[in-house]
Tab-separated table of C-alpha atoms (C1' of nucleotides) in Angstrom:
chain	number	residue	atom	x	y	z
A	302	UNK	CA	4.322	34.295	2.330
A	303	UNK	CA	1.554	36.755	2.746
A	304	UNK	CA	-2.086	36.586	1.871
A	305	UNK	CA	-2.509	32.895	1.938
A	306	UNK	CA	-6.194	33.292	2.408
A	307	UNK	CA	-7.126	31.683	-0.839
A	308	UNK	CA	-9.042	28.736	0.386
A	309	UNK	CA	-10.003	26.195	-2.205
A	310	UNK	CA	-13.622	25.305	-2.379
A	311	UNK	CA	-14.265	21.914	-3.771
A	312	UNK	CA	-17.578	20.891	-5.119
A	313	UNK	CA	-18.194	17.305	-5.809
A	314	UNK	CA	-21.253	16.012	-7.515
A	315	UNK	CA	-21.479	12.270	-7.367
A	316	UNK	CA	-22.283	10.642	-10.623
A	317	UNK	CA	-25.399	8.640	-11.092
A	318	UNK	CA	-24.672	4.991	-10.568
A	319	UNK	CA	-23.487	3.345	-13.728
A	320	UNK	CA	-23.030	6.602	-15.538
A	321	UNK	CA	-19.666	7.802	-14.463
A	322	UNK	CA	-19.130	9.723	-17.641
A	323	UNK	CA	-21.831	12.147	-16.702
A	324	UNK	CA	-20.166	13.108	-13.512
A	325	UNK	CA	-19.264	16.719	-13.311
A	326	UNK	CA	-16.759	18.109	-10.944
A	327	UNK	CA	-15.321	21.511	-10.749
A	328	UNK	CA	-13.159	23.473	-8.457
A	329	UNK	CA	-13.425	27.095	-7.740
A	330	UNK	CA	-10.554	29.149	-6.609
A	331	UNK	CA	-11.752	30.417	-3.302
A	332	UNK	CA	-9.989	33.735	-3.199
A	333	UNK	CA	-8.457	36.462	-5.248
A	334	UNK	CA	-4.915	35.974	-4.109
A	335	UNK	CA	-2.715	33.364	-5.648
A	336	UNK	CA	0.508	34.474	-4.078
A	337	UNK	CA	0.689	31.035	-2.660
A	338	UNK	CA	0.157	28.101	-4.876
A	339	UNK	CA	-1.595	25.917	-2.380
A	340	UNK	CA	-5.005	26.536	-3.787
A	341	UNK	CA	-4.018	26.391	-7.401
A	342	UNK	CA	-2.011	23.260	-7.066
A	343	UNK	CA	-4.838	21.728	-5.179
A	344	UNK	CA	-7.250	22.503	-7.931
A	345	UNK	CA	-5.001	21.296	-10.674
A	346	UNK	CA	-4.099	18.147	-8.933
A	347	UNK	CA	-7.450	16.983	-7.822
A	348	UNK	CA	-9.856	17.576	-10.623
A	349	UNK	CA	-11.327	14.164	-11.133
A	350	UNK	CA	-12.153	13.288	-14.643
A	351	UNK	CA	-14.720	11.191	-16.331
A	352	UNK	CA	-13.696	7.652	-15.727
A	353	UNK	CA	-15.248	4.601	-14.246
A	354	UNK	CA	-14.042	5.453	-10.789
A	355	UNK	CA	-16.209	8.492	-10.533
A	356	UNK	CA	-19.067	6.946	-8.722
A	357	UNK	CA	-16.722	5.861	-5.980
A	358	UNK	CA	-14.969	9.166	-5.711
A	359	UNK	CA	-15.685	10.556	-2.327
A	360	UNK	CA	-13.337	13.076	-0.876
A	361	UNK	CA	-14.008	12.686	2.770
A	362	UNK	CA	-11.035	14.135	4.510
A	363	UNK	CA	-8.363	16.619	3.729
A	364	UNK	CA	-5.340	15.565	5.659
A	365	UNK	CA	-2.689	18.207	5.217
A	366	UNK	CA	-0.831	20.581	3.078
A	367	UNK	CA	2.743	20.273	4.104
A	368	UNK	CA	3.657	23.900	3.496
A	369	UNK	CA	6.855	23.367	5.355
A	370	UNK	CA	5.003	22.508	8.525
A	371	UNK	CA	5.826	19.061	9.708
A	372	UNK	CA	3.068	17.145	11.352
A	373	UNK	CA	0.392	19.678	10.678
A	374	UNK	CA	-2.458	17.747	9.174
A	375	UNK	CA	-5.497	19.311	7.658
A	376	UNK	CA	-4.306	22.815	7.227
A	377	UNK	CA	-3.017	25.268	4.710
A	378	UNK	CA	-0.166	27.594	5.338
A	379	UNK	CA	-2.365	30.138	7.003
A	380	UNK	CA	-3.855	27.624	9.353
A	381	UNK	CA	-7.160	27.554	7.540
A	382	UNK	CA	-8.420	24.220	6.361
A	383	UNK	CA	-9.637	23.907	2.835
A	384	UNK	CA	-13.353	24.000	2.412
A	385	UNK	CA	-14.655	20.784	1.037
A	386	UNK	CA	-18.144	20.706	-0.270
A	387	UNK	CA	-19.160	17.269	-1.300
A	388	UNK	CA	-22.604	15.892	-1.737
A	389	UNK	CA	-21.284	12.421	-1.187
A	390	UNK	CA	-19.207	13.367	1.814
A	391	UNK	CA	-22.216	14.922	3.446
A	392	UNK	CA	-23.767	11.528	3.503
A	393	UNK	CA	-20.578	9.741	4.279
A	394	UNK	CA	-17.312	10.194	6.058
A	395	UNK	CA	-16.798	13.941	6.006
A	396	UNK	CA	-16.522	16.164	9.000
A	397	UNK	CA	-13.114	15.661	10.499
A	398	UNK	CA	-11.635	18.680	8.863
A	399	UNK	CA	-12.968	21.552	10.867
A	400	UNK	CA	-12.604	19.649	14.087
A	401	UNK	CA	-8.912	19.269	13.513
A	402	UNK	CA	-8.290	22.774	12.308
A	403	UNK	CA	-7.927	24.521	15.633
A	404	UNK	CA	-5.299	22.390	17.200
A	405	UNK	CA	-3.475	22.112	13.954
A	406	UNK	CA	-3.302	25.842	13.536
A	407	UNK	CA	-1.764	26.138	16.949
A	408	UNK	CA	0.801	23.546	16.079
A	409	UNK	CA	1.689	25.363	12.899
A	410	UNK	CA	2.583	28.522	14.764
A	411	UNK	CA	5.133	26.723	16.857
A	412	UNK	CA	7.026	25.255	13.957
A	413	UNK	CA	9.798	27.302	12.386
A	414	UNK	CA	9.800	27.791	8.643
A	415	UNK	CA	11.708	25.517	6.384
A	416	UNK	CA	11.847	25.327	2.623
A	417	UNK	CA	8.352	24.428	1.615
A	418	UNK	CA	7.418	21.586	-0.585
A	419	UNK	CA	3.855	21.910	-1.656
A	420	UNK	CA	2.207	18.807	-0.404
A	421	UNK	CA	-1.421	18.066	-0.079
A	422	UNK	CA	-3.080	14.903	1.062
A	423	UNK	CA	-6.624	13.721	1.225
A	424	UNK	CA	-8.508	10.583	1.927
A	425	UNK	CA	-11.084	9.250	-0.427
A	426	UNK	CA	-13.432	6.381	-0.224
A	427	UNK	CA	-12.696	4.359	-3.314
A	428	UNK	CA	-12.478	0.771	-4.383
A	429	UNK	CA	-9.601	1.573	-6.641
A	430	UNK	CA	-6.378	3.200	-5.589
A	431	UNK	CA	-5.589	5.218	-8.661
A	432	UNK	CA	-7.883	8.191	-8.787
A	433	UNK	CA	-7.873	9.596	-12.263
A	434	UNK	CA	-7.213	13.261	-11.684
A	435	UNK	CA	-6.693	13.957	-15.343
A	436	UNK	CA	-2.953	13.722	-15.246
A	437	UNK	CA	-0.804	10.927	-16.489
A	438	UNK	CA	1.173	9.201	-13.756
A	439	UNK	CA	4.043	6.787	-13.951
A	440	UNK	CA	4.691	4.447	-11.082
A	441	UNK	CA	8.258	4.436	-9.902
A	442	UNK	CA	8.202	2.636	-6.619
A	443	UNK	CA	6.304	0.592	-4.124
A	444	UNK	CA	7.115	0.254	-0.484
A	445	UNK	CA	5.627	-1.452	2.481
A	446	UNK	CA	5.354	0.943	5.355
A	447	UNK	CA	5.634	0.256	9.012
A	448	UNK	CA	2.429	-0.087	11.010
A	449	UNK	CA	0.434	-0.577	7.880
A	450	UNK	CA	-0.482	-3.816	6.150
A	451	UNK	CA	-0.882	-1.971	2.890
A	452	UNK	CA	1.983	-1.032	0.602
A	453	UNK	CA	2.519	2.543	-0.475
A	454	UNK	CA	2.817	3.266	-4.172
A	455	UNK	CA	4.851	6.104	-5.626
A	456	UNK	CA	3.906	7.911	-8.807
A	457	UNK	CA	5.443	10.715	-10.813
A	458	UNK	CA	3.743	12.893	-13.380
A	459	UNK	CA	4.878	11.491	-16.685
A	460	UNK	CA	4.666	14.820	-18.464
A	461	UNK	CA	8.113	15.936	-19.464
A	462	UNK	CA	9.460	18.631	-17.229
A	463	UNK	CA	6.788	18.178	-14.597
A	464	UNK	CA	8.108	16.636	-11.414
A	465	UNK	CA	4.925	16.394	-9.413
A	466	UNK	CA	4.741	13.249	-7.334
A	467	UNK	CA	2.021	11.465	-5.521
A	468	UNK	CA	1.869	8.680	-2.985
A	469	UNK	CA	-1.065	6.369	-2.778
A	470	UNK	CA	-1.814	3.969	0.008
A	471	UNK	CA	-4.837	2.371	1.577
A	472	UNK	CA	-5.901	3.602	4.943
A	473	UNK	CA	-4.602	1.146	7.488
A	474	UNK	CA	-7.656	1.637	9.671
A	475	UNK	CA	-10.205	1.422	6.925
A	476	UNK	CA	-9.038	-0.219	3.707
A	477	UNK	CA	-12.062	1.129	1.916
A	478	UNK	CA	-10.344	4.513	2.012
A	479	UNK	CA	-7.397	5.554	-0.099
A	480	UNK	CA	-4.931	8.146	1.130
A	481	UNK	CA	-3.439	10.144	-1.705
A	482	UNK	CA	-0.655	12.659	-1.206
A	483	UNK	CA	0.311	15.074	-3.938
A	484	UNK	CA	3.658	16.792	-3.821
A	485	UNK	CA	4.568	19.684	-6.062
A	486	UNK	CA	2.740	21.750	-8.612
A	487	UNK	CA	1.980	20.835	-12.184
A	488	UNK	CA	3.512	23.254	-14.654
A	489	UNK	CA	1.057	22.287	-17.328
A	490	UNK	CA	-2.628	21.759	-17.753
A	491	UNK	CA	-4.228	18.382	-17.529
A	492	UNK	CA	-3.721	16.168	-20.550
A	493	UNK	CA	-7.362	15.302	-20.303
A	494	UNK	CA	-9.980	17.606	-21.655
A	495	UNK	CA	-10.040	20.764	-19.641
A	496	UNK	CA	-12.724	23.248	-20.358
A	497	UNK	CA	-11.786	25.888	-17.895
A	498	UNK	CA	-8.154	26.080	-17.132
A	499	UNK	CA	-6.698	29.308	-15.975
A	500	UNK	CA	-3.186	30.400	-15.468
A	501	UNK	CA	-2.237	32.420	-12.478
A	502	UNK	CA	-0.554	35.576	-13.673
A	503	UNK	CA	1.671	35.859	-10.633
A	504	UNK	CA	3.009	32.352	-10.476
A	505	UNK	CA	2.466	31.176	-14.003
A	506	UNK	CA	0.869	28.038	-12.689
A	507	UNK	CA	-2.154	26.467	-14.223
A	508	UNK	CA	-5.137	25.412	-12.294
A	509	UNK	CA	-8.112	23.492	-13.486
A	510	UNK	CA	-11.479	25.040	-12.980
A	511	UNK	CA	-13.477	22.314	-14.595
A	512	UNK	CA	-13.390	19.306	-16.802
A	513	UNK	CA	-16.843	19.530	-18.280
A	514	UNK	CA	-18.327	22.013	-20.662
A	515	UNK	CA	-20.359	24.657	-18.821
A	516	UNK	CA	-23.620	23.354	-20.193
A	517	UNK	CA	-23.113	19.926	-18.736
A	518	UNK	CA	-22.879	21.172	-15.175
A	519	UNK	CA	-26.628	21.461	-14.883
B	484	DC	C1'	9.250	-1.487	-29.896
B	485	DG	C1'	7.967	1.907	-26.685
B	486	DA	C1'	5.666	2.881	-22.476
B	487	DG	C1'	4.526	1.442	-18.120
B	488	DT	C1'	5.092	-1.820	-14.028
B	489	DT	C1'	7.582	-4.615	-10.789
B	490	DT	C1'	10.844	-5.227	-7.360
B	491	DG	C1'	15.283	-5.590	-5.071
B	492	DA	C1'	19.007	-2.556	-4.117
B	493	DC	C1'	20.620	1.678	-2.805
B	494	DC	C1'	20.465	6.310	-0.646
B	495	DT	C1'	19.279	9.482	2.968
B	496	DG	C1'	17.322	11.432	7.070
B	497	DC	C1'	16.338	10.786	11.752
B	498	DG	C1'	16.129	8.941	16.406
B	499	DC	C1'	18.614	6.593	19.856
C	739	DG	C1'	27.950	5.727	14.924
C	740	DC	C1'	24.313	2.570	14.069
C	741	DG	C1'	20.019	0.870	12.703
C	742	DC	C1'	15.570	1.672	10.928
C	743	DA	C1'	12.208	3.441	7.829
C	744	DG	C1'	10.913	6.067	3.947
C	745	DG	C1'	11.966	7.421	-0.684
C	746	DT	C1'	14.216	6.695	-5.171
C	747	DC	C1'	16.716	4.224	-8.773
C	748	DA	C1'	17.170	1.132	-12.397
C	749	DA	C1'	17.219	-3.368	-14.615
C	750	DA	C1'	14.112	-6.799	-15.881
C	751	DC	C1'	9.759	-7.746	-17.228
C	752	DT	C1'	4.958	-7.165	-19.248
C	753	DC	C1'	1.683	-5.418	-22.293
C	754	DG	C1'	-0.445	-3.200	-26.194
DNA sequence: CGAGTTTGACCTGCGC
DNA sequence: GCGCAGGTCAAACTCG
């Protein structure tokens, strides 16, 4: 797994209060290499769309990309944390990412490789649990987890042939935060309107670059 | 009636 | 081997 340097850069522009539909969010693919799908799956999975939740959408912490590394929060396969640029996070709960990166990277080196399942988790401040990322999810399970008063919900992408899963649970320390974990890579573009979707030539995967027409980003 | 949700049961991995 | 906890299945149910 070489050249994993593609680090996703996430820009988040909070919507004006009461006007969620005007929110624009886009993701840029922070590198030329897509030999690993971490960045592309991240982009495809997380593009928030224009729904009522937008004003609450606040990506504050990137927890981990599994990448076959158990217990290595907040890091991609190369040990570099994703770059999160969020206007809202700047005013809110961001900042834990870079602090965690160093120790995490060290931990990653010590863990032997195992078959990777692309997993990516992040914490958002949201009143609702189901962040509309543009994909259609079907709930298939709910489970109470130990050491947490909040149940964990299990969702699968309902698009035929796509077996991406996500887990959603409220942060046990701060219920105002929702921890979402995506697992797998979508093999299709978002069912919602996608204005800039690209397909990686090497992997064939799609990743969403934006969900708003270019003119609306201003 | 079809799609999605709920929820108890079942399966599996892991630590002791 | 056993028990626990997390993850998944599937039948019943709800809703549009």
